[in-house]
Coordinates of C-alpha atoms in Angstrom, one line a residue:
Chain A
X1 CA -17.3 -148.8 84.4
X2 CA -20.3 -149.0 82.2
X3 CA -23.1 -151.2 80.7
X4 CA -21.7 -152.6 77.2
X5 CA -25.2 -152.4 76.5
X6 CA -27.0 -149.7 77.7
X7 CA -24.1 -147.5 79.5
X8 CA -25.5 -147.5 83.1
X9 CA -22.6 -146.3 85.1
X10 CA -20.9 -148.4 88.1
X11 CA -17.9 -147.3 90.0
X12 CA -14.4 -148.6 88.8
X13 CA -14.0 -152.4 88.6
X14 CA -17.3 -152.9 90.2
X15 CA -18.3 -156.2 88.6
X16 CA -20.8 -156.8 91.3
X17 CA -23.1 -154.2 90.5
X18 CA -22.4 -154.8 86.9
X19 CA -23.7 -158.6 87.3
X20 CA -26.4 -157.5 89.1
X21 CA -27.6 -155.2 86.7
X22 CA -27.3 -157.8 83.9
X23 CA -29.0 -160.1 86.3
X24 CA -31.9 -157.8 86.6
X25 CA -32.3 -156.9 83.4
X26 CA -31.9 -160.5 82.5
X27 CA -35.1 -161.5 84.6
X28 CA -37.2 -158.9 83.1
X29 CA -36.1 -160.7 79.8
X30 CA -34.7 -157.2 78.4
X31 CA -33.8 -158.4 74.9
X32 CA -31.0 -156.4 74.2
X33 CA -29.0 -157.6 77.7
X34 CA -30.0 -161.5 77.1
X35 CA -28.7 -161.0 73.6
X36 CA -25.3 -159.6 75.2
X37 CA -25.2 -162.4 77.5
X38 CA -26.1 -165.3 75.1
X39 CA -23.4 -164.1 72.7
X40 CA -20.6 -163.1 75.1
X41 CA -20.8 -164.6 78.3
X42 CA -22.9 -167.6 78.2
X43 CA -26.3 -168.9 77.6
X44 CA -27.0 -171.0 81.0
X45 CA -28.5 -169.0 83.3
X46 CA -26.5 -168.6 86.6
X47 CA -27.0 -166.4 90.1
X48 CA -26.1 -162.9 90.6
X49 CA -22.9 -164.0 91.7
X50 CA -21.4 -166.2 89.8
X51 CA -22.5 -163.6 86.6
X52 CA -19.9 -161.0 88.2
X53 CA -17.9 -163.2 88.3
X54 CA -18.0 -164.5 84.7
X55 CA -17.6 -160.8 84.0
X56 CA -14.7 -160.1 85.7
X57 CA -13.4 -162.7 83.6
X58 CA -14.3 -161.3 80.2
X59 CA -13.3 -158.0 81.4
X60 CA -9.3 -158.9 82.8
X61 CA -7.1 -157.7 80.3
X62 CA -4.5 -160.4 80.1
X63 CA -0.7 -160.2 79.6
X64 CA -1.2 -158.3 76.4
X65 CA -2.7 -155.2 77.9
X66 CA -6.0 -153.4 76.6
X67 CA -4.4 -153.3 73.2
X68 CA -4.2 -157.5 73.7
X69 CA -7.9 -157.6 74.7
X70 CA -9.2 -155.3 72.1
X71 CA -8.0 -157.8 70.0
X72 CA -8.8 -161.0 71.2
X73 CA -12.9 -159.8 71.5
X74 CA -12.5 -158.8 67.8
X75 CA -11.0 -161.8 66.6
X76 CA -13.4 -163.7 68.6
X77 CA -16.2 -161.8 67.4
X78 CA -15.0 -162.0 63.5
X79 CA -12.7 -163.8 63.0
X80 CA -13.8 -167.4 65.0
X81 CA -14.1 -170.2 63.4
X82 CA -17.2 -169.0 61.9
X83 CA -16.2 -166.1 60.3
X84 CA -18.4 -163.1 59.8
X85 CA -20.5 -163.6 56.8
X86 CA -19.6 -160.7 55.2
X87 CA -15.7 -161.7 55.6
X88 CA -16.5 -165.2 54.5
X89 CA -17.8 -163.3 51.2
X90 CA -15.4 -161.3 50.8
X91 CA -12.9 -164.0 49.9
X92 CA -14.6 -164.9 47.2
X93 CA -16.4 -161.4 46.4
X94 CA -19.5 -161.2 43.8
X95 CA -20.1 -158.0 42.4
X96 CA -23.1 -157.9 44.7
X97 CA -20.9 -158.4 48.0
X98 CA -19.0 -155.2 46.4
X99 CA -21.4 -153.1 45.5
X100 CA -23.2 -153.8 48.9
X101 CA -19.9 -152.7 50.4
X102 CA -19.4 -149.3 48.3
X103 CA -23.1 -148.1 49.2
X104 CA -23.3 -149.1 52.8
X105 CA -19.4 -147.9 53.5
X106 CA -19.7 -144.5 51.9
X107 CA -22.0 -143.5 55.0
X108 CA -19.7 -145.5 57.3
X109 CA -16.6 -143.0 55.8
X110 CA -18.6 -139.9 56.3
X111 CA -19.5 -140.8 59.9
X112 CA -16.0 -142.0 60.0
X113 CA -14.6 -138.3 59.7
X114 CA -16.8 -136.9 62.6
X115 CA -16.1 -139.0 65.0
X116 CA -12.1 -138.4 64.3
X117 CA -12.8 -134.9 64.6
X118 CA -15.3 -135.5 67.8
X119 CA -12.3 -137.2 69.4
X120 CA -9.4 -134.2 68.1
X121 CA -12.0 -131.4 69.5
X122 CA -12.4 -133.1 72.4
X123 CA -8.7 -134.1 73.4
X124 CA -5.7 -131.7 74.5
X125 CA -3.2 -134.7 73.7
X126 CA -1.1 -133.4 70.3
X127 CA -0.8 -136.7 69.1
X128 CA -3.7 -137.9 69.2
X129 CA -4.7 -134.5 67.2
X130 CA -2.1 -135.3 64.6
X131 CA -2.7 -139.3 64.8
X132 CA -6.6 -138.1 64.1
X133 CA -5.3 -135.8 61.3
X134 CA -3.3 -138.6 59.7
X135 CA -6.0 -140.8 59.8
X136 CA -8.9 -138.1 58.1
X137 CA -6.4 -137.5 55.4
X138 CA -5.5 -141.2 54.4
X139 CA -9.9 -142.2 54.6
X140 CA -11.2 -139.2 53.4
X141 CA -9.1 -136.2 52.3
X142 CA -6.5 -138.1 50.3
X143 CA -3.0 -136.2 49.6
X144 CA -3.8 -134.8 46.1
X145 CA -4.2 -136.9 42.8
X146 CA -1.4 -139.4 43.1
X147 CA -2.8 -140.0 46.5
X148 CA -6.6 -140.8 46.8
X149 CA -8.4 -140.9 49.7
X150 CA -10.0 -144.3 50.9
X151 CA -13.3 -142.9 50.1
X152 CA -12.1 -142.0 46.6
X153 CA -11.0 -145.2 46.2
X154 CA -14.5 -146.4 47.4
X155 CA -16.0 -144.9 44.7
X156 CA -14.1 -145.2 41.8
X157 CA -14.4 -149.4 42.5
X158 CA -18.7 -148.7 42.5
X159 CA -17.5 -147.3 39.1
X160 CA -15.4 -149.8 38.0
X161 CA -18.1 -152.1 38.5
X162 CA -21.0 -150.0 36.2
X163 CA -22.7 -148.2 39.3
X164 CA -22.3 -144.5 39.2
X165 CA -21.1 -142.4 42.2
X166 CA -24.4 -139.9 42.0
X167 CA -26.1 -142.9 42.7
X168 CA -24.2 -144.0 45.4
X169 CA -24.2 -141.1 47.2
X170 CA -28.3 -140.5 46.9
X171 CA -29.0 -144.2 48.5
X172 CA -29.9 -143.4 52.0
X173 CA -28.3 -146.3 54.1
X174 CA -30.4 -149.1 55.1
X175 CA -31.7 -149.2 59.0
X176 CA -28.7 -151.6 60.3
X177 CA -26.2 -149.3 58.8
X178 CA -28.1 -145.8 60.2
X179 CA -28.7 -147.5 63.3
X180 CA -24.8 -148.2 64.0
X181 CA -24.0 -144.8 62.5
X182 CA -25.9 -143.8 65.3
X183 CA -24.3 -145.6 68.2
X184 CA -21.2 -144.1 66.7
X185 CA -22.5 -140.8 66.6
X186 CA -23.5 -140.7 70.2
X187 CA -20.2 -142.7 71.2
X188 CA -18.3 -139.8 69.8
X189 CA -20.3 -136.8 71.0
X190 CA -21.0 -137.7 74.3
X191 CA -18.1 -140.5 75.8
X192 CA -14.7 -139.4 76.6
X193 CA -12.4 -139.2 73.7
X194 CA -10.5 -142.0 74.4
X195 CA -13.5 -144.4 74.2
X196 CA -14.6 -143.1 71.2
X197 CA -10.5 -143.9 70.2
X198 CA -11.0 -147.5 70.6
X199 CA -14.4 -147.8 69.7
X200 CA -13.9 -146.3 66.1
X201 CA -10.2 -146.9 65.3
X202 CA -10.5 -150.8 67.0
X203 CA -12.7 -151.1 63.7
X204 CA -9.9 -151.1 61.7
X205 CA -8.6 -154.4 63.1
X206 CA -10.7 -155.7 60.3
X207 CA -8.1 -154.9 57.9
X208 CA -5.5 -155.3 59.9
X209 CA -3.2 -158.3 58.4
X210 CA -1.6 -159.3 61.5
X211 CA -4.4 -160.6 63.3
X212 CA -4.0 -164.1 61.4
X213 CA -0.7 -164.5 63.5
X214 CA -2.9 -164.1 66.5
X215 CA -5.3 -166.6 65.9
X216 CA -7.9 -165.3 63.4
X217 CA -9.3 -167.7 61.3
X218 CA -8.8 -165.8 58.0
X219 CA -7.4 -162.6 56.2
X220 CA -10.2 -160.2 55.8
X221 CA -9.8 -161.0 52.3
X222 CA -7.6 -163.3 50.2
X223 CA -4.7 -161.6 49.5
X224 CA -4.1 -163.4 46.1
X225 CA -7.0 -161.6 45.0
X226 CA -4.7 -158.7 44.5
X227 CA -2.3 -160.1 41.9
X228 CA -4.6 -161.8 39.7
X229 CA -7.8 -160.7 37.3
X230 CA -10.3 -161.6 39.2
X231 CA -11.4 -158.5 40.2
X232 CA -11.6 -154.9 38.8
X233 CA -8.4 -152.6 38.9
X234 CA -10.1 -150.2 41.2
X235 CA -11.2 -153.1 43.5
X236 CA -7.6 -153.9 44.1
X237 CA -7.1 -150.3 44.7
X238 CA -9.6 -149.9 47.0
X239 CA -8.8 -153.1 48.9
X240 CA -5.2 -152.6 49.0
X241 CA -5.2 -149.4 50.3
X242 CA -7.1 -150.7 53.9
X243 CA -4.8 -153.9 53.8
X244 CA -1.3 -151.0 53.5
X245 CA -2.9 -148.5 55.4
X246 CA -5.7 -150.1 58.6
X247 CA -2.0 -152.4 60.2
X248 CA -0.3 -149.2 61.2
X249 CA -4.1 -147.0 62.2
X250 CA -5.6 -149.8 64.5
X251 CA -1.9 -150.5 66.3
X252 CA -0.9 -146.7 66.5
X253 CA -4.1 -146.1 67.6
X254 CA -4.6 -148.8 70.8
X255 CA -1.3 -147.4 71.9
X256 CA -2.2 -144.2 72.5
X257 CA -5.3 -145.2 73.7
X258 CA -4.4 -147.8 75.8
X259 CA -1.6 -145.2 77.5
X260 CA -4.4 -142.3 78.0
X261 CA -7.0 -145.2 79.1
X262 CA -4.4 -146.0 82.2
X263 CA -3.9 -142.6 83.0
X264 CA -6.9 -141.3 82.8
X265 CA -8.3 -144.1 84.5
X266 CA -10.9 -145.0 82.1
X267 CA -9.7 -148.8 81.2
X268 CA -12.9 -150.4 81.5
X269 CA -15.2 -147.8 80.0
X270 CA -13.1 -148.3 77.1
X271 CA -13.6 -151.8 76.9
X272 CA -17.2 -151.2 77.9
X273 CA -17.9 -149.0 75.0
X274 CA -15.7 -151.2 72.5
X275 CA -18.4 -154.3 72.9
X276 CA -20.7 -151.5 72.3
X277 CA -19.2 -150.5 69.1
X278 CA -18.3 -153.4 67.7
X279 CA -21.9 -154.9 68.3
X280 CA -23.0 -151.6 65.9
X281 CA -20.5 -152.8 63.6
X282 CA -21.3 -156.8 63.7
X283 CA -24.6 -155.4 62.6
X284 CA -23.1 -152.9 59.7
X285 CA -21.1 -155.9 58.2
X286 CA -24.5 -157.8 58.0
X287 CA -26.1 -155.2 56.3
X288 CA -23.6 -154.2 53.9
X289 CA -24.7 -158.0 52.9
X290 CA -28.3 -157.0 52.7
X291 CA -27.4 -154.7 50.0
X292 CA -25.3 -156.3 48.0
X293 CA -28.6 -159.2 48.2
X294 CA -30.0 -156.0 45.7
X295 CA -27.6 -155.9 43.2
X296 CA -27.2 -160.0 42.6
X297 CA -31.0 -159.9 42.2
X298 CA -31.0 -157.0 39.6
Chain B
X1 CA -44.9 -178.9 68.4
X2 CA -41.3 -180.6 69.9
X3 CA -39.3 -178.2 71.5
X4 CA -35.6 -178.1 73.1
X5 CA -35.4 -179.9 76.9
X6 CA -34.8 -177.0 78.5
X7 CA -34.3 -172.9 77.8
X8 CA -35.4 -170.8 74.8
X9 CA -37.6 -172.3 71.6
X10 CA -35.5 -170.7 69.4
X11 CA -31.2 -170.6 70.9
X12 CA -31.7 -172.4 74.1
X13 CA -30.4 -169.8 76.7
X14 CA -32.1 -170.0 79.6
X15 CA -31.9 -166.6 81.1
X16 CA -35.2 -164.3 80.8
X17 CA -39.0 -165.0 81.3
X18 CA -40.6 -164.6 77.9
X19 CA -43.8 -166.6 77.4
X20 CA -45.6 -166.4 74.6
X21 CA -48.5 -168.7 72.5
X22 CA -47.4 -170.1 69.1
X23 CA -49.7 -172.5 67.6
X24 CA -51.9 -173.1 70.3
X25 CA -48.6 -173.9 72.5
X26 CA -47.8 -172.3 75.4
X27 CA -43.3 -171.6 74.7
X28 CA -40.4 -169.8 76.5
X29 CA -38.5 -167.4 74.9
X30 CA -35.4 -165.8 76.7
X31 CA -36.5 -162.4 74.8
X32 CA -38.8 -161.4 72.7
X33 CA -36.5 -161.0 69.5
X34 CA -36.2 -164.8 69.7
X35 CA -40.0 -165.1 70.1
X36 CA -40.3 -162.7 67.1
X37 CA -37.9 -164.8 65.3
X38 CA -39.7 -167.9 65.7
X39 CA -42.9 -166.6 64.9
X40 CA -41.2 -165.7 61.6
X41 CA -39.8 -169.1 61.1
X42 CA -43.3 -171.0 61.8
X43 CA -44.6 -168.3 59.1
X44 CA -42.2 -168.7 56.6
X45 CA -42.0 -172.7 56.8
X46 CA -46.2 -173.1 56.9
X47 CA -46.3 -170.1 53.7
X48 CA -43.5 -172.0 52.0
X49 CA -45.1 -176.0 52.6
X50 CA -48.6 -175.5 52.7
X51 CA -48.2 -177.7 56.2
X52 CA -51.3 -177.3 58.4
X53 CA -48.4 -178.0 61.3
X54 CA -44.9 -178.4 62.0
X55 CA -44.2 -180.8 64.6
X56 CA -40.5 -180.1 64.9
X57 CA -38.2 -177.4 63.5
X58 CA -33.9 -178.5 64.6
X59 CA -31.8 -175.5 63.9
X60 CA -27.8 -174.9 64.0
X61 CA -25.8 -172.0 63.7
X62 CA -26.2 -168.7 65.7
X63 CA -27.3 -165.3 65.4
X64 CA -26.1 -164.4 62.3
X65 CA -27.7 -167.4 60.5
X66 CA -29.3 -170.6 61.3
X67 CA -29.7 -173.6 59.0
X68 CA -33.2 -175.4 59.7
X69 CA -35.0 -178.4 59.3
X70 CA -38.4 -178.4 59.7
X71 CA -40.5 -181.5 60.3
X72 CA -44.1 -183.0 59.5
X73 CA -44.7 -186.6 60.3
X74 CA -42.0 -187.8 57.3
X75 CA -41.8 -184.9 55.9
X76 CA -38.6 -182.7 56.1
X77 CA -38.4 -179.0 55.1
X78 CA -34.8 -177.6 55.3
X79 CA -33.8 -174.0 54.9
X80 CA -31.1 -170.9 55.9
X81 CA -32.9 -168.0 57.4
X82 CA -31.1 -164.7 58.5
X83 CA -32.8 -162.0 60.5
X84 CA -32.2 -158.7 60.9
X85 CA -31.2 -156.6 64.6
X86 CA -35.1 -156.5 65.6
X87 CA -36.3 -160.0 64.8
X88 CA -37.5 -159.9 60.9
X89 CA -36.7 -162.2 57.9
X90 CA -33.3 -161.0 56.2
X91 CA -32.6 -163.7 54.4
X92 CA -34.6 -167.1 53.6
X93 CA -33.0 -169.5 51.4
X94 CA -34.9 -173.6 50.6
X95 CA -32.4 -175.9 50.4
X96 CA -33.0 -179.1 48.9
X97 CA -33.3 -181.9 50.9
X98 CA -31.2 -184.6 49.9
X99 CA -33.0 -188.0 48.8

């Protein structure tokens, strides 16, 4: 198993050494493994012990499988009873909290597509190659004109609301968003491919509609918004597009995962490295916010 | 200035071993983002009041987003701030205090 943090190895299940090492790092106020513990674990300091414990806790997958526990640490993460704040925007969205979105989400997408083809090169698992190939085509290929990619779709709403796609694509992304593309980058290049499965297609649980039946707070945005003027024609576009498509990418894709993960043996990596990556995306989510901060102040 | 009974000056954990100096008073962080962070409060609250001091500064919420009240004598100062992943000012927003 591995850090969620940093991604010191441990053998298998070993939450000893893992709460010792959080434990250690803890003492030497490392900012980055308090932070993890505060937010996940707890905030009262305990022994060595009873951490590894706590962490053997978090990490038990439950009656629902990994695919249940990839859930319930997104939900928990997102969709609490304090939503993210760029969620809790988006269900009333400015043109700011949009435009943030286009321009930060554009260099998301184009990360997006190498990772999925990090994990197809690095897999000898057919479906997973065409489940990747799916999944490039719908976000960022598109199947000709009648249907646009999700990056298309992207771009025609920073249209739609009077910012123009050659200056979309010559913003560089703010530090949050290059930082996470990072984390991302290095998931996908150097991790084993089905890590980088969960950590980039257990993203698209943010879209994913069915998570209000278990237990989160709130749609990722109000669905009503699709049906009446409130917002521009491409919005809806772009929006409904993630709330068809992201049900049937994040479920088809913590199946495969979670059957590879068991027999490959890598079940708590993959968990590991999905705090990891969704950490780089709590962060993303905050600075698509940042931006769109720009363009109410303009 | 009044701090929390026990853990970090700025979330209360009490895991780490950060000390650092703010105003002349010796305070334990659990890392130094938070210590970063509450430098930049201080900051912020003294740039925005003119206050020589704050004697107290009660905060809610979490990471993402605290809302503040800051406090001189009978004087109250409330705000959001928002930081960013290393510690600096994202967001700072006055809100009025009600009367």
């Amino acid at each position: 198993m591995k850090c969620p943090t940093c991604g010191t190895g441990f053998d298998s299940n070993d939450f000893d050494a893992l709460g010792k090492h959080f434990y250690a790092e803890a003492l030497r106020s490392d900012g980055r493994h308090v932070m993890w513990l505060n937010r996940n674990i707890t905030k009262n300091k305990t022994d060595a012990t009873a951490l590894s414990g706590l962490f053997e806790r978090f990490f038990a997958l439950g009656s629902g499988g990994l695919q249940g526990w990839v859930k319930r640490r997104f939900i928990e993460k997102f969709y609490g009873p304090r939503p993210h704040p760029f969620v809790s925007a988006l269900q009333n969205p400015s043109r700011g909290t949009l435009l943030g979105y286009v321009v930060e989400h554009q260099h998301f997408l184009r990360q997006w597509v190498r990772s999925c083809s990090f994990i197809m090169a690095r897999t000898d698992e057919t479906e997973v190659v065409m489940y990747e190939l799916d999944n490039i085509n719908t976000e960022f290929g598109g199947a000709g004109p009648d249907r646009p990619s999700h990056y298309e779709l992207l771009l025609r709403m920073g249209e739609s609301l009077g910012l123009d796609r050659t200056k979309v694509l010559a913003t560089p992304p703010l530090p949050d968003t290059k930082d996470a593309i990072r984390v991302w980058d290095d998931i996908c290049q150097d991790y084993h491919w089905v890590e980088a499965m969960v950590a980039m297609h257990g993203l698209e649980l943010i879209a994913n509609r069915n998570l209000r039946k278990e237990g989160a707070s709130v749609h990722y945005f109000d669905p009503e918004i699709l049906k009446t003027g409130q917002v521009t024609d491409a919005t809806k576009a772009f929006l409904r597009e993630g709330y068809e498509a992201d049900v049937g990418h994040s479920e088809e894709a913590l199946d495969l995962a979670a059957k590879f993960a068991g027999r490959l043996g890598v079940v708590d990596d993959v968990q590991a490295t999905f705090m990891r990556s969704i950490d780089a995306f709590d962060n993303y989510l905050m600075a698509r916010l940042e931006r769109g901060k720009q363009f109410e102040t303009a | 200035m009044r701090l929390p009974e026990k853990g970090c000056a700025l979330c209360e954990a009490t895991w780490g071993d950060y000390w650092e100096e703010v105003e002349g008073q010796r305070m334990f962080f659990c890392c130094d983002i938070c210590a970063t962070e509450f430098k930049n409060i201080v900051r912020e609250v003294k740039a925005h009041t003119g206050w020589k001091n704050i004697d107290e500064i009660r905060m809610t919420g979490d990471y993402r987003g605290r809302d503040c009240s800051a406090l001189n004598a009978d004087r109250k100062y409330t705000f959001f701030i928002r930081f960013d992943s290393k510690g600096e000012i994202q967001t700072f927003k006055e809100v009025p205090t009600p009367r």
